[in-house]
């Protein structure tokens, strides 16, 4: 029920758990129980990274704690899938081999099923990135790769260069995608790649750090492209009202909205309570049985229409 076959270039669960500000804001025993429960519910993909560069120079221990919790839960490596991160903030000064060695050591693994090559301030050296990613794949450090909020022209260059050189191309794009933020994922630039089958979509930041659910998070949350967060805050009451109409929680509704979008292969979310995980699992059935109705009911809450769809804003 919870799996989508080969959606990201390998068979994985439709739902995945992200690591940013997650495992380091939980009691350790609670984290162990939550991860064990996720695995038992066949939520097998975990997005885990070492947050140590650029805007993420936080030296968070969330990745270390994740690895410790997995071992404490008695989970073997073949029971879960890892989606890691490669950062471009200090690239190429800190290369991919070094980043992977550090990240894997902190988690306690020797490979990942996938990595996401992160976003950037200045245009990166696309051929070098594609070539170095290919080398790490050749060495068995990971199997497939994706991009995170890349400008559409740079993604096009990566796809073209990989094709010309016979190298592994990105298989998916990890984008902010939610009831309110839809321009990049549903716009013409990324949309053309989704339609052609070159990429699938991994939806992230689907709750806007909790703002879309009517919460006021005290912790650091994701960036606010287009400066629309207050509008999203204002939309939370409408999301809650529609959720009542469907007889579900706001989080189930928000997740189902994303799951029901055709290009979506996987939806990431963060939870710090077991009850929230258990509730969110219901989104898969809601999307399967009422996905079109959910999307129609929330169509008018597309709030970032003025944000550039190619990611250049």
C-alpha atoms as a PDB file:
ATOM      1  CA  UNK A   1       0.000   0.000   0.000  1.00  0.00           C
ATOM      2  CA  UNK A   2       2.772   2.405   0.840  1.00  0.00           C
ATOM      3  CA  UNK A   3       5.167   1.599  -2.019  1.00  0.00           C
ATOM      4  CA  UNK A   4       5.569   3.147  -5.446  1.00  0.00           C
ATOM      5  CA  UNK A   5       7.694   0.975  -7.685  1.00  0.00           C
ATOM      6  CA  UNK A   6      10.874   2.545  -9.072  1.00  0.00           C
ATOM      7  CA  UNK A   7       9.558   6.075  -8.620  1.00  0.00           C
ATOM      8  CA  UNK A   8      12.957   7.582  -7.821  1.00  0.00           C
ATOM      9  CA  UNK A   9      14.953   5.139  -9.881  1.00  0.00           C
ATOM     10  CA  UNK A  10      14.480   2.353  -7.335  1.00  0.00           C
ATOM     11  CA  UNK A  11      11.481   0.816  -5.585  1.00  0.00           C
ATOM     12  CA  UNK A  12      10.633   2.864  -2.518  1.00  0.00           C
ATOM     13  CA  UNK A  13       7.782   3.997  -0.319  1.00  0.00           C
ATOM     14  CA  UNK A  14       5.401   6.738  -1.384  1.00  0.00           C
ATOM     15  CA  UNK A  15       6.040   8.449   1.939  1.00  0.00           C
ATOM     16  CA  UNK A  16       9.472   9.246   3.346  1.00  0.00           C
ATOM     17  CA  UNK A  17      10.806  10.823   6.517  1.00  0.00           C
ATOM     18  CA  UNK A  18      13.144  13.813   6.347  1.00  0.00           C
ATOM     19  CA  UNK A  19      15.891  14.570   8.834  1.00  0.00           C
ATOM     20  CA  UNK A  20      16.243  18.344   9.061  1.00  0.00           C
ATOM     21  CA  UNK A  21      15.419  19.444  12.626  1.00  0.00           C
ATOM     22  CA  UNK A  22      13.758  16.083  13.278  1.00  0.00           C
ATOM     23  CA  UNK A  23      15.749  13.499  15.193  1.00  0.00           C
ATOM     24  CA  UNK A  24      17.596  16.131  17.236  1.00  0.00           C
ATOM     25  CA  UNK A  25      14.342  17.563  18.628  1.00  0.00           C
ATOM     26  CA  UNK A  26      13.031  14.267  19.978  1.00  0.00           C
ATOM     27  CA  UNK A  27      13.673  12.162  23.014  1.00  0.00           C
ATOM     28  CA  UNK A  28      15.987   9.388  21.812  1.00  0.00           C
ATOM     29  CA  UNK A  29      13.695   6.544  22.866  1.00  0.00           C
ATOM     30  CA  UNK A  30      10.819   8.238  21.048  1.00  0.00           C
ATOM     31  CA  UNK A  31      12.955   8.463  17.922  1.00  0.00           C
ATOM     32  CA  UNK A  32      13.727   4.754  18.149  1.00  0.00           C
ATOM     33  CA  UNK A  33      10.036   3.890  18.416  1.00  0.00           C
ATOM     34  CA  UNK A  34       9.074   6.250  15.599  1.00  0.00           C
ATOM     35  CA  UNK A  35      11.653   4.867  13.175  1.00  0.00           C
ATOM     36  CA  UNK A  36      10.740   1.278  14.058  1.00  0.00           C
ATOM     37  CA  UNK A  37       7.062   2.067  13.547  1.00  0.00           C
ATOM     38  CA  UNK A  38       7.778   3.699  10.190  1.00  0.00           C
ATOM     39  CA  UNK A  39       9.648   0.637   8.971  1.00  0.00           C
ATOM     40  CA  UNK A  40       6.882  -1.656  10.197  1.00  0.00           C
ATOM     41  CA  UNK A  41       4.385   0.475   8.225  1.00  0.00           C
ATOM     42  CA  UNK A  42       6.625   0.105   5.134  1.00  0.00           C
ATOM     43  CA  UNK A  43       7.728   3.727   5.141  1.00  0.00           C
ATOM     44  CA  UNK A  44      11.260   2.817   4.215  1.00  0.00           C
ATOM     45  CA  UNK A  45      12.890   5.942   2.739  1.00  0.00           C
ATOM     46  CA  UNK A  46      14.762   8.332   5.031  1.00  0.00           C
ATOM     47  CA  UNK A  47      16.219  11.624   3.806  1.00  0.00           C
ATOM     48  CA  UNK A  48      19.211  12.177   6.081  1.00  0.00           C
ATOM     49  CA  UNK A  49      22.011  14.703   5.718  1.00  0.00           C
ATOM     50  CA  UNK A  50      24.925  16.319   7.507  1.00  0.00           C
ATOM     51  CA  UNK A  51      23.893  19.964   7.923  1.00  0.00           C
ATOM     52  CA  UNK A  52      27.184  21.767   7.966  1.00  0.00           C
ATOM     53  CA  UNK A  53      27.486  24.214   5.036  1.00  0.00           C
ATOM     54  CA  UNK A  54      26.121  27.523   3.770  1.00  0.00           C
ATOM     55  CA  UNK A  55      22.647  28.298   5.140  1.00  0.00           C
ATOM     56  CA  UNK A  56      22.798  24.930   6.893  1.00  0.00           C
ATOM     57  CA  UNK A  57      25.964  25.583   8.913  1.00  0.00           C
ATOM     58  CA  UNK A  58      24.236  24.262  12.008  1.00  0.00           C
ATOM     59  CA  UNK A  59      26.447  21.291  12.894  1.00  0.00           C
ATOM     60  CA  UNK A  60      23.253  19.454  13.751  1.00  0.00           C
ATOM     61  CA  UNK A  61      23.556  15.946  15.182  1.00  0.00           C
ATOM     62  CA  UNK A  62      20.317  14.803  13.548  1.00  0.00           C
ATOM     63  CA  UNK A  63      22.156  12.424  11.190  1.00  0.00           C
ATOM     64  CA  UNK A  64      24.239  10.921  13.992  1.00  0.00           C
ATOM     65  CA  UNK A  65      21.129  10.421  16.113  1.00  0.00           C
ATOM     66  CA  UNK A  66      19.298   8.814  13.204  1.00  0.00           C
ATOM     67  CA  UNK A  67      22.028   6.208  12.812  1.00  0.00           C
ATOM     68  CA  UNK A  68      22.085   5.521  16.532  1.00  0.00           C
ATOM     69  CA  UNK A  69      18.296   5.177  16.626  1.00  0.00           C
ATOM     70  CA  UNK A  70      18.275   2.761  13.680  1.00  0.00           C
ATOM     71  CA  UNK A  71      20.785   0.525  15.435  1.00  0.00           C
ATOM     72  CA  UNK A  72      18.944   0.769  18.761  1.00  0.00           C
ATOM     73  CA  UNK A  73      15.740  -0.275  16.990  1.00  0.00           C
ATOM     74  CA  UNK A  74      17.451  -3.393  15.622  1.00  0.00           C
ATOM     75  CA  UNK A  75      16.872  -2.293  12.024  1.00  0.00           C
ATOM     76  CA  UNK A  76      19.199  -3.842   9.466  1.00  0.00           C
ATOM     77  CA  UNK A  77      20.534  -1.948   6.475  1.00  0.00           C
ATOM     78  CA  UNK A  78      18.403  -3.877   4.015  1.00  0.00           C
ATOM     79  CA  UNK A  79      15.223  -2.760   5.810  1.00  0.00           C
ATOM     80  CA  UNK A  80      15.544   0.917   4.907  1.00  0.00           C
ATOM     81  CA  UNK A  81      16.661   3.182   2.085  1.00  0.00           C
ATOM     82  CA  UNK A  82      18.795   6.260   2.482  1.00  0.00           C
ATOM     83  CA  UNK A  83      18.553   9.460   0.481  1.00  0.00           C
ATOM     84  CA  UNK A  84      21.579  11.621   1.264  1.00  0.00           C
ATOM     85  CA  UNK A  85      22.678  15.125   0.327  1.00  0.00           C
ATOM     86  CA  UNK A  86      25.651  16.593  -1.521  1.00  0.00           C
ATOM     87  CA  UNK A  87      26.064  20.306  -0.868  1.00  0.00           C
ATOM     88  CA  UNK A  88      27.270  22.863  -3.401  1.00  0.00           C
ATOM     89  CA  UNK A  89      27.801  25.709  -0.923  1.00  0.00           C
ATOM     90  CA  UNK A  90      31.545  24.979  -0.596  1.00  0.00           C
ATOM     91  CA  UNK A  91      31.940  22.932  -3.760  1.00  0.00           C
ATOM     92  CA  UNK A  92      34.459  22.068  -5.156  1.00  0.00           C
ATOM     93  CA  UNK A  93      36.578  23.030  -2.130  1.00  0.00           C
ATOM     94  CA  UNK A  94      34.789  20.269  -0.278  1.00  0.00           C
ATOM     95  CA  UNK A  95      34.301  17.580  -2.883  1.00  0.00           C
ATOM     96  CA  UNK A  96      31.695  14.876  -3.126  1.00  0.00           C
ATOM     97  CA  UNK A  97      33.964  12.026  -1.999  1.00  0.00           C
ATOM     98  CA  UNK A  98      34.834  13.908   1.175  1.00  0.00           C
ATOM     99  CA  UNK A  99      31.236  14.858   1.871  1.00  0.00           C
ATOM    100  CA  UNK A 100      30.026  11.294   1.430  1.00  0.00           C
ATOM    101  CA  UNK A 101      32.786   9.850   3.616  1.00  0.00           C
ATOM    102  CA  UNK A 102      31.866  12.242   6.425  1.00  0.00           C
ATOM    103  CA  UNK A 103      28.116  11.755   6.067  1.00  0.00           C
ATOM    104  CA  UNK A 104      28.257   7.964   5.859  1.00  0.00           C
ATOM    105  CA  UNK A 105      30.598   7.766   8.836  1.00  0.00           C
ATOM    106  CA  UNK A 106      28.252   9.898  10.923  1.00  0.00           C
ATOM    107  CA  UNK A 107      25.215   7.771  10.047  1.00  0.00           C
ATOM    108  CA  UNK A 108      27.087   4.468  10.192  1.00  0.00           C
ATOM    109  CA  UNK A 109      26.535   3.246   6.629  1.00  0.00           C
ATOM    110  CA  UNK A 110      28.715   2.723   3.578  1.00  0.00           C
ATOM    111  CA  UNK A 111      26.303   3.626   0.787  1.00  0.00           C
ATOM    112  CA  UNK A 112      23.010   5.307  -0.021  1.00  0.00           C
ATOM    113  CA  UNK A 113      20.329   4.372  -2.488  1.00  0.00           C
ATOM    114  CA  UNK A 114      20.165   7.986  -3.692  1.00  0.00           C
ATOM    115  CA  UNK A 115      21.628  11.425  -3.125  1.00  0.00           C
ATOM    116  CA  UNK A 116      20.235  14.856  -3.821  1.00  0.00           C
ATOM    117  CA  UNK A 117      22.683  17.472  -5.080  1.00  0.00           C
ATOM    118  CA  UNK A 118      21.678  20.630  -3.266  1.00  0.00           C
ATOM    119  CA  UNK A 119      20.875  24.119  -4.427  1.00  0.00           C
ATOM    120  CA  UNK A 120      23.291  27.026  -4.772  1.00  0.00           C
ATOM    121  CA  UNK A 121      23.774  30.784  -4.882  1.00  0.00           C
ATOM    122  CA  UNK A 122      26.044  31.007  -7.941  1.00  0.00           C
ATOM    123  CA  UNK A 123      25.821  28.929 -11.109  1.00  0.00           C
ATOM    124  CA  UNK A 124      27.837  25.758 -10.570  1.00  0.00           C
ATOM    125  CA  UNK A 125      30.124  23.889 -12.960  1.00  0.00           C
ATOM    126  CA  UNK A 126      27.525  21.504 -14.352  1.00  0.00           C
ATOM    127  CA  UNK A 127      29.862  19.180 -16.325  1.00  0.00           C
ATOM    128  CA  UNK A 128      32.110  18.796 -13.290  1.00  0.00           C
ATOM    129  CA  UNK A 129      29.166  17.987 -11.029  1.00  0.00           C
ATOM    130  CA  UNK A 130      27.725  15.388 -13.408  1.00  0.00           C
ATOM    131  CA  UNK A 131      31.160  13.809 -13.914  1.00  0.00           C
ATOM    132  CA  UNK A 132      31.924  13.618 -10.179  1.00  0.00           C
ATOM    133  CA  UNK A 133      28.483  12.239  -9.389  1.00  0.00           C
ATOM    134  CA  UNK A 134      29.048   9.548 -12.028  1.00  0.00           C
ATOM    135  CA  UNK A 135      32.356   8.616 -10.424  1.00  0.00           C
ATOM    136  CA  UNK A 136      30.740   8.176  -7.011  1.00  0.00           C
ATOM    137  CA  UNK A 137      28.047   5.997  -8.570  1.00  0.00           C
ATOM    138  CA  UNK A 138      30.760   3.932 -10.273  1.00  0.00           C
ATOM    139  CA  UNK A 139      32.430   3.456  -6.898  1.00  0.00           C
ATOM    140  CA  UNK A 140      29.177   2.161  -5.437  1.00  0.00           C
ATOM    141  CA  UNK A 141      28.592   4.995  -2.997  1.00  0.00           C
ATOM    142  CA  UNK A 142      25.031   5.494  -4.238  1.00  0.00           C
ATOM    143  CA  UNK A 143      22.807   4.315  -7.071  1.00  0.00           C
ATOM    144  CA  UNK A 144      20.847   7.288  -8.417  1.00  0.00           C
ATOM    145  CA  UNK A 145      20.815  11.038  -7.962  1.00  0.00           C
ATOM    146  CA  UNK A 146      18.473  13.970  -8.017  1.00  0.00           C
ATOM    147  CA  UNK A 147      18.613  17.755  -7.783  1.00  0.00           C
ATOM    148  CA  UNK A 148      17.232  20.128  -5.178  1.00  0.00           C
ATOM    149  CA  UNK A 149      15.603  23.367  -6.404  1.00  0.00           C
ATOM    150  CA  UNK A 150      18.018  23.831  -9.297  1.00  0.00           C
ATOM    151  CA  UNK A 151      17.383  26.578 -11.804  1.00  0.00           C
ATOM    152  CA  UNK A 152      15.690  24.945 -14.762  1.00  0.00           C
ATOM    153  CA  UNK A 153      18.356  25.938 -17.323  1.00  0.00           C
ATOM    154  CA  UNK A 154      21.055  24.290 -15.190  1.00  0.00           C
ATOM    155  CA  UNK A 155      18.989  21.137 -14.895  1.00  0.00           C
ATOM    156  CA  UNK A 156      18.667  21.116 -18.673  1.00  0.00           C
ATOM    157  CA  UNK A 157      22.444  21.396 -19.031  1.00  0.00           C
ATOM    158  CA  UNK A 158      22.952  18.488 -16.636  1.00  0.00           C
ATOM    159  CA  UNK A 159      20.525  16.282 -18.536  1.00  0.00           C
ATOM    160  CA  UNK A 160      22.064  17.177 -21.885  1.00  0.00           C
ATOM    161  CA  UNK A 161      25.656  16.706 -20.704  1.00  0.00           C
ATOM    162  CA  UNK A 162      24.873  13.356 -19.107  1.00  0.00           C
ATOM    163  CA  UNK A 163      23.196  12.151 -22.298  1.00  0.00           C
ATOM    164  CA  UNK A 164      26.059  13.332 -24.502  1.00  0.00           C
ATOM    165  CA  UNK A 165      28.720  11.720 -22.302  1.00  0.00           C
ATOM    166  CA  UNK A 166      26.823   8.538 -21.484  1.00  0.00           C
ATOM    167  CA  UNK A 167      26.801   9.350 -17.762  1.00  0.00           C
ATOM    168  CA  UNK A 168      24.029   8.828 -15.196  1.00  0.00           C
ATOM    169  CA  UNK A 169      21.543  11.685 -15.404  1.00  0.00           C
ATOM    170  CA  UNK A 170      19.480  12.980 -12.498  1.00  0.00           C
ATOM    171  CA  UNK A 171      16.412  10.811 -12.041  1.00  0.00           C
ATOM    172  CA  UNK A 172      14.302  13.043  -9.820  1.00  0.00           C
ATOM    173  CA  UNK A 173      13.905  16.586  -8.545  1.00  0.00           C
ATOM    174  CA  UNK A 174      13.376  17.349  -4.873  1.00  0.00           C
ATOM    175  CA  UNK A 175      11.268  20.506  -4.886  1.00  0.00           C
ATOM    176  CA  UNK A 176       9.199  22.481  -2.444  1.00  0.00           C
ATOM    177  CA  UNK A 177       5.717  21.324  -3.317  1.00  0.00           C
ATOM    178  CA  UNK A 178       2.476  21.730  -1.424  1.00  0.00           C
ATOM    179  CA  UNK A 179      -1.118  22.889  -1.567  1.00  0.00           C
ATOM    180  CA  UNK A 180       0.239  26.445  -1.682  1.00  0.00           C
ATOM    181  CA  UNK A 181       3.577  26.117  -3.536  1.00  0.00           C
ATOM    182  CA  UNK A 182       3.107  24.664  -6.987  1.00  0.00           C
ATOM    183  CA  UNK A 183       4.787  26.927  -9.547  1.00  0.00           C
ATOM    184  CA  UNK A 184       8.067  25.067 -10.024  1.00  0.00           C
ATOM    185  CA  UNK A 185       6.641  21.560  -9.921  1.00  0.00           C
ATOM    186  CA  UNK A 186       3.605  22.294 -12.079  1.00  0.00           C
ATOM    187  CA  UNK A 187       5.149  24.974 -14.281  1.00  0.00           C
ATOM    188  CA  UNK A 188       6.364  24.481 -17.846  1.00  0.00           C
ATOM    189  CA  UNK A 189      10.063  24.011 -17.106  1.00  0.00           C
ATOM    190  CA  UNK A 190      10.158  21.107 -14.677  1.00  0.00           C
ATOM    191  CA  UNK A 191       6.779  20.015 -15.970  1.00  0.00           C
ATOM    192  CA  UNK A 192       8.248  19.274 -19.395  1.00  0.00           C
ATOM    193  CA  UNK A 193      10.774  16.874 -17.844  1.00  0.00           C
ATOM    194  CA  UNK A 194       8.082  15.175 -15.773  1.00  0.00           C
ATOM    195  CA  UNK A 195       5.811  14.791 -18.793  1.00  0.00           C
ATOM    196  CA  UNK A 196       8.622  13.339 -20.894  1.00  0.00           C
ATOM    197  CA  UNK A 197       9.501  10.826 -18.185  1.00  0.00           C
ATOM    198  CA  UNK A 198      13.015  12.172 -17.701  1.00  0.00           C
ATOM    199  CA  UNK A 199      12.357  13.000 -14.050  1.00  0.00           C
ATOM    200  CA  UNK A 200       9.957  12.306 -11.244  1.00  0.00           C
ATOM    201  CA  UNK A 201       9.123  14.618  -8.353  1.00  0.00           C
ATOM    202  CA  UNK A 202      10.105  14.195  -4.719  1.00  0.00           C
ATOM    203  CA  UNK A 203       7.898  16.637  -2.814  1.00  0.00           C
ATOM    204  CA  UNK A 204       9.444  18.344   0.204  1.00  0.00           C
ATOM    205  CA  UNK A 205       8.442  21.027   2.704  1.00  0.00           C
ATOM    206  CA  UNK A 206       4.851  19.979   2.125  1.00  0.00           C
ATOM    207  CA  UNK A 207       3.635  21.482   5.432  1.00  0.00           C
ATOM    208  CA  UNK A 208       5.680  24.710   5.142  1.00  0.00           C
ATOM    209  CA  UNK A 209       7.338  23.843   8.437  1.00  0.00           C
ATOM    210  CA  UNK A 210       3.913  23.402  10.011  1.00  0.00           C
ATOM    211  CA  UNK A 211       2.562  26.797   8.940  1.00  0.00           C
ATOM    212  CA  UNK A 212       0.129  25.208   6.469  1.00  0.00           C
ATOM    213  CA  UNK A 213      -1.265  23.189   9.378  1.00  0.00           C
ATOM    214  CA  UNK A 214      -1.915  26.281  11.487  1.00  0.00           C
ATOM    215  CA  UNK A 215       1.188  25.962  13.653  1.00  0.00           C
ATOM    216  CA  UNK A 216       3.710  28.647  14.569  1.00  0.00           C
ATOM    217  CA  UNK A 217       7.041  26.820  14.690  1.00  0.00           C
ATOM    218  CA  UNK A 218       9.721  28.157  17.016  1.00  0.00           C
ATOM    219  CA  UNK A 219      12.422  26.230  15.169  1.00  0.00           C
ATOM    220  CA  UNK A 220      14.167  27.190  11.947  1.00  0.00           C
ATOM    221  CA  UNK A 221      12.140  26.215   8.880  1.00  0.00           C
ATOM    222  CA  UNK A 222      12.727  26.320   5.131  1.00  0.00           C
ATOM    223  CA  UNK A 223      13.187  29.355   2.928  1.00  0.00           C
ATOM    224  CA  UNK A 224      10.218  31.423   1.729  1.00  0.00           C
ATOM    225  CA  UNK A 225      10.578  31.942  -2.056  1.00  0.00           C
ATOM    226  CA  UNK A 226       8.384  34.806  -3.167  1.00  0.00           C
ATOM    227  CA  UNK A 227       7.665  35.951   0.387  1.00  0.00           C
ATOM    228  CA  UNK A 228       4.277  34.233   0.544  1.00  0.00           C
ATOM    229  CA  UNK A 229       4.484  32.649   3.986  1.00  0.00           C
ATOM    230  CA  UNK A 230       1.949  34.964   5.593  1.00  0.00           C
ATOM    231  CA  UNK A 231      -0.498  34.089   2.844  1.00  0.00           C
ATOM    232  CA  UNK A 232       0.120  30.428   3.596  1.00  0.00           C
ATOM    233  CA  UNK A 233      -0.489  31.113   7.267  1.00  0.00           C
ATOM    234  CA  UNK A 234      -3.803  32.646   6.312  1.00  0.00           C
ATOM    235  CA  UNK A 235      -4.708  29.606   4.212  1.00  0.00           C
ATOM    236  CA  UNK A 236      -4.330  27.162   7.103  1.00  0.00           C
ATOM    237  CA  UNK A 237      -7.904  27.689   8.288  1.00  0.00           C
ATOM    238  CA  UNK A 238      -9.219  26.858   4.833  1.00  0.00           C
ATOM    239  CA  UNK A 239      -7.130  23.691   4.693  1.00  0.00           C
ATOM    240  CA  UNK A 240      -8.509  22.687   8.086  1.00  0.00           C
ATOM    241  CA  UNK A 241     -12.080  23.328   6.951  1.00  0.00           C
ATOM    242  CA  UNK A 242     -11.668  21.216   3.807  1.00  0.00           C
ATOM    243  CA  UNK A 243     -10.069  18.483   5.904  1.00  0.00           C
ATOM    244  CA  UNK A 244     -13.201  18.374   8.052  1.00  0.00           C
ATOM    245  CA  UNK A 245     -15.297  17.938   4.916  1.00  0.00           C
ATOM    246  CA  UNK A 246     -13.253  14.849   4.029  1.00  0.00           C
ATOM    247  CA  UNK A 247     -13.222  13.605   7.616  1.00  0.00           C
ATOM    248  CA  UNK A 248      -9.429  13.698   7.862  1.00  0.00           C
ATOM    249  CA  UNK A 249      -6.690  15.770   9.481  1.00  0.00           C
ATOM    250  CA  UNK A 250      -5.087  18.769   7.787  1.00  0.00           C
ATOM    251  CA  UNK A 251      -1.817  16.861   7.464  1.00  0.00           C
ATOM    252  CA  UNK A 252      -3.509  13.900   5.751  1.00  0.00           C
ATOM    253  CA  UNK A 253      -5.199  16.281   3.339  1.00  0.00           C
ATOM    254  CA  UNK A 254      -1.971  18.158   2.540  1.00  0.00           C
ATOM    255  CA  UNK A 255      -0.077  14.927   1.938  1.00  0.00           C
ATOM    256  CA  UNK A 256      -2.836  13.435  -0.186  1.00  0.00           C
ATOM    257  CA  UNK A 257      -2.863  16.570  -2.344  1.00  0.00           C
ATOM    258  CA  UNK A 258       0.801  15.962  -3.169  1.00  0.00           C
ATOM    259  CA  UNK A 259       0.503  12.192  -3.580  1.00  0.00           C
ATOM    260  CA  UNK A 260      -2.326  12.644  -6.081  1.00  0.00           C
ATOM    261  CA  UNK A 261      -0.156  14.684  -8.463  1.00  0.00           C
ATOM    262  CA  UNK A 262       0.979  12.339 -11.240  1.00  0.00           C
ATOM    263  CA  UNK A 263       4.722  13.149 -11.332  1.00  0.00           C
ATOM    264  CA  UNK A 264       5.113  12.656  -7.566  1.00  0.00           C
ATOM    265  CA  UNK A 265       7.081   9.526  -6.728  1.00  0.00           C
ATOM    266  CA  UNK A 266       7.714  10.242  -3.062  1.00  0.00           C
ATOM    267  CA  UNK A 267       6.609  12.777  -0.447  1.00  0.00           C
ATOM    268  CA  UNK A 268       8.923  13.761   2.400  1.00  0.00           C
ATOM    269  CA  UNK A 269       7.733  15.025   5.748  1.00  0.00           C
ATOM    270  CA  UNK A 270       9.146  15.432   9.222  1.00  0.00           C
ATOM    271  CA  UNK A 271       7.393  14.340  12.395  1.00  0.00           C
ATOM    272  CA  UNK A 272       8.564  14.252  15.992  1.00  0.00           C
ATOM    273  CA  UNK A 273       5.626  12.329  17.455  1.00  0.00           C
ATOM    274  CA  UNK A 274       4.513   8.786  16.749  1.00  0.00           C
ATOM    275  CA  UNK A 275       0.877   9.888  16.673  1.00  0.00           C
ATOM    276  CA  UNK A 276       1.659  12.279  13.807  1.00  0.00           C
ATOM    277  CA  UNK A 277       3.303   9.496  11.808  1.00  0.00           C
ATOM    278  CA  UNK A 278       0.344   7.193  12.375  1.00  0.00           C
ATOM    279  CA  UNK A 279      -2.066   9.897  11.275  1.00  0.00           C
ATOM    280  CA  UNK A 280      -0.064  10.754   8.166  1.00  0.00           C
ATOM    281  CA  UNK A 281      -0.152   7.163   6.960  1.00  0.00           C
ATOM    282  CA  UNK A 282      -3.821   7.639   6.149  1.00  0.00           C
ATOM    283  CA  UNK A 283      -2.894  10.056   3.365  1.00  0.00           C
ATOM    284  CA  UNK A 284      -1.971   7.209   1.021  1.00  0.00           C
ATOM    285  CA  UNK A 285      -5.468   5.748   1.069  1.00  0.00           C
ATOM    286  CA  UNK A 286      -7.049   9.206   0.869  1.00  0.00           C
ATOM    287  CA  UNK A 287      -5.007   9.995  -2.246  1.00  0.00           C
ATOM    288  CA  UNK A 288      -5.811   6.646  -3.811  1.00  0.00           C
ATOM    289  CA  UNK A 289      -9.552   6.875  -3.203  1.00  0.00           C
ATOM    290  CA  UNK A 290     -10.227  10.623  -3.390  1.00  0.00           C
ATOM    291  CA  UNK A 291      -7.096  12.241  -4.847  1.00  0.00           C
ATOM    292  CA  UNK A 292      -8.844  14.098  -7.680  1.00  0.00           C
ATOM    293  CA  UNK A 293     -11.492  15.413  -5.309  1.00  0.00           C
ATOM    294  CA  UNK A 294      -8.865  16.588  -2.805  1.00  0.00           C
ATOM    295  CA  UNK A 295      -6.958  18.475  -5.476  1.00  0.00           C
ATOM    296  CA  UNK A 296     -10.117  20.063  -6.852  1.00  0.00           C
ATOM    297  CA  UNK A 297     -11.196  21.212  -3.397  1.00  0.00           C
ATOM    298  CA  UNK A 298      -7.857  22.974  -2.836  1.00  0.00           C
ATOM    299  CA  UNK A 299      -7.222  24.258  -6.356  1.00  0.00           C
ATOM    300  CA  UNK A 300      -7.727  27.912  -5.426  1.00  0.00           C
ATOM    301  CA  UNK A 301      -5.011  27.800  -2.729  1.00  0.00           C
ATOM    302  CA  UNK A 302      -2.174  27.891  -5.284  1.00  0.00           C
ATOM    303  CA  UNK A 303      -0.480  30.907  -3.709  1.00  0.00           C
ATOM    304  CA  UNK A 304       2.875  31.172  -5.488  1.00  0.00           C
ATOM    305  CA  UNK A 305       1.607  31.776  -9.025  1.00  0.00           C
ATOM    306  CA  UNK A 306       3.730  34.942  -9.218  1.00  0.00           C
ATOM    307  CA  UNK A 307       6.944  33.083  -8.302  1.00  0.00           C
ATOM    308  CA  UNK A 308       9.195  32.235 -11.251  1.00  0.00           C
ATOM    309  CA  UNK A 309       8.551  28.651 -12.334  1.00  0.00           C
ATOM    310  CA  UNK A 310      12.152  28.119 -13.447  1.00  0.00           C
ATOM    311  CA  UNK A 311      13.500  28.583  -9.911  1.00  0.00           C
ATOM    312  CA  UNK A 312      15.467  31.742 -10.655  1.00  0.00           C
ATOM    313  CA  UNK A 313      13.752  33.996  -8.111  1.00  0.00           C
END
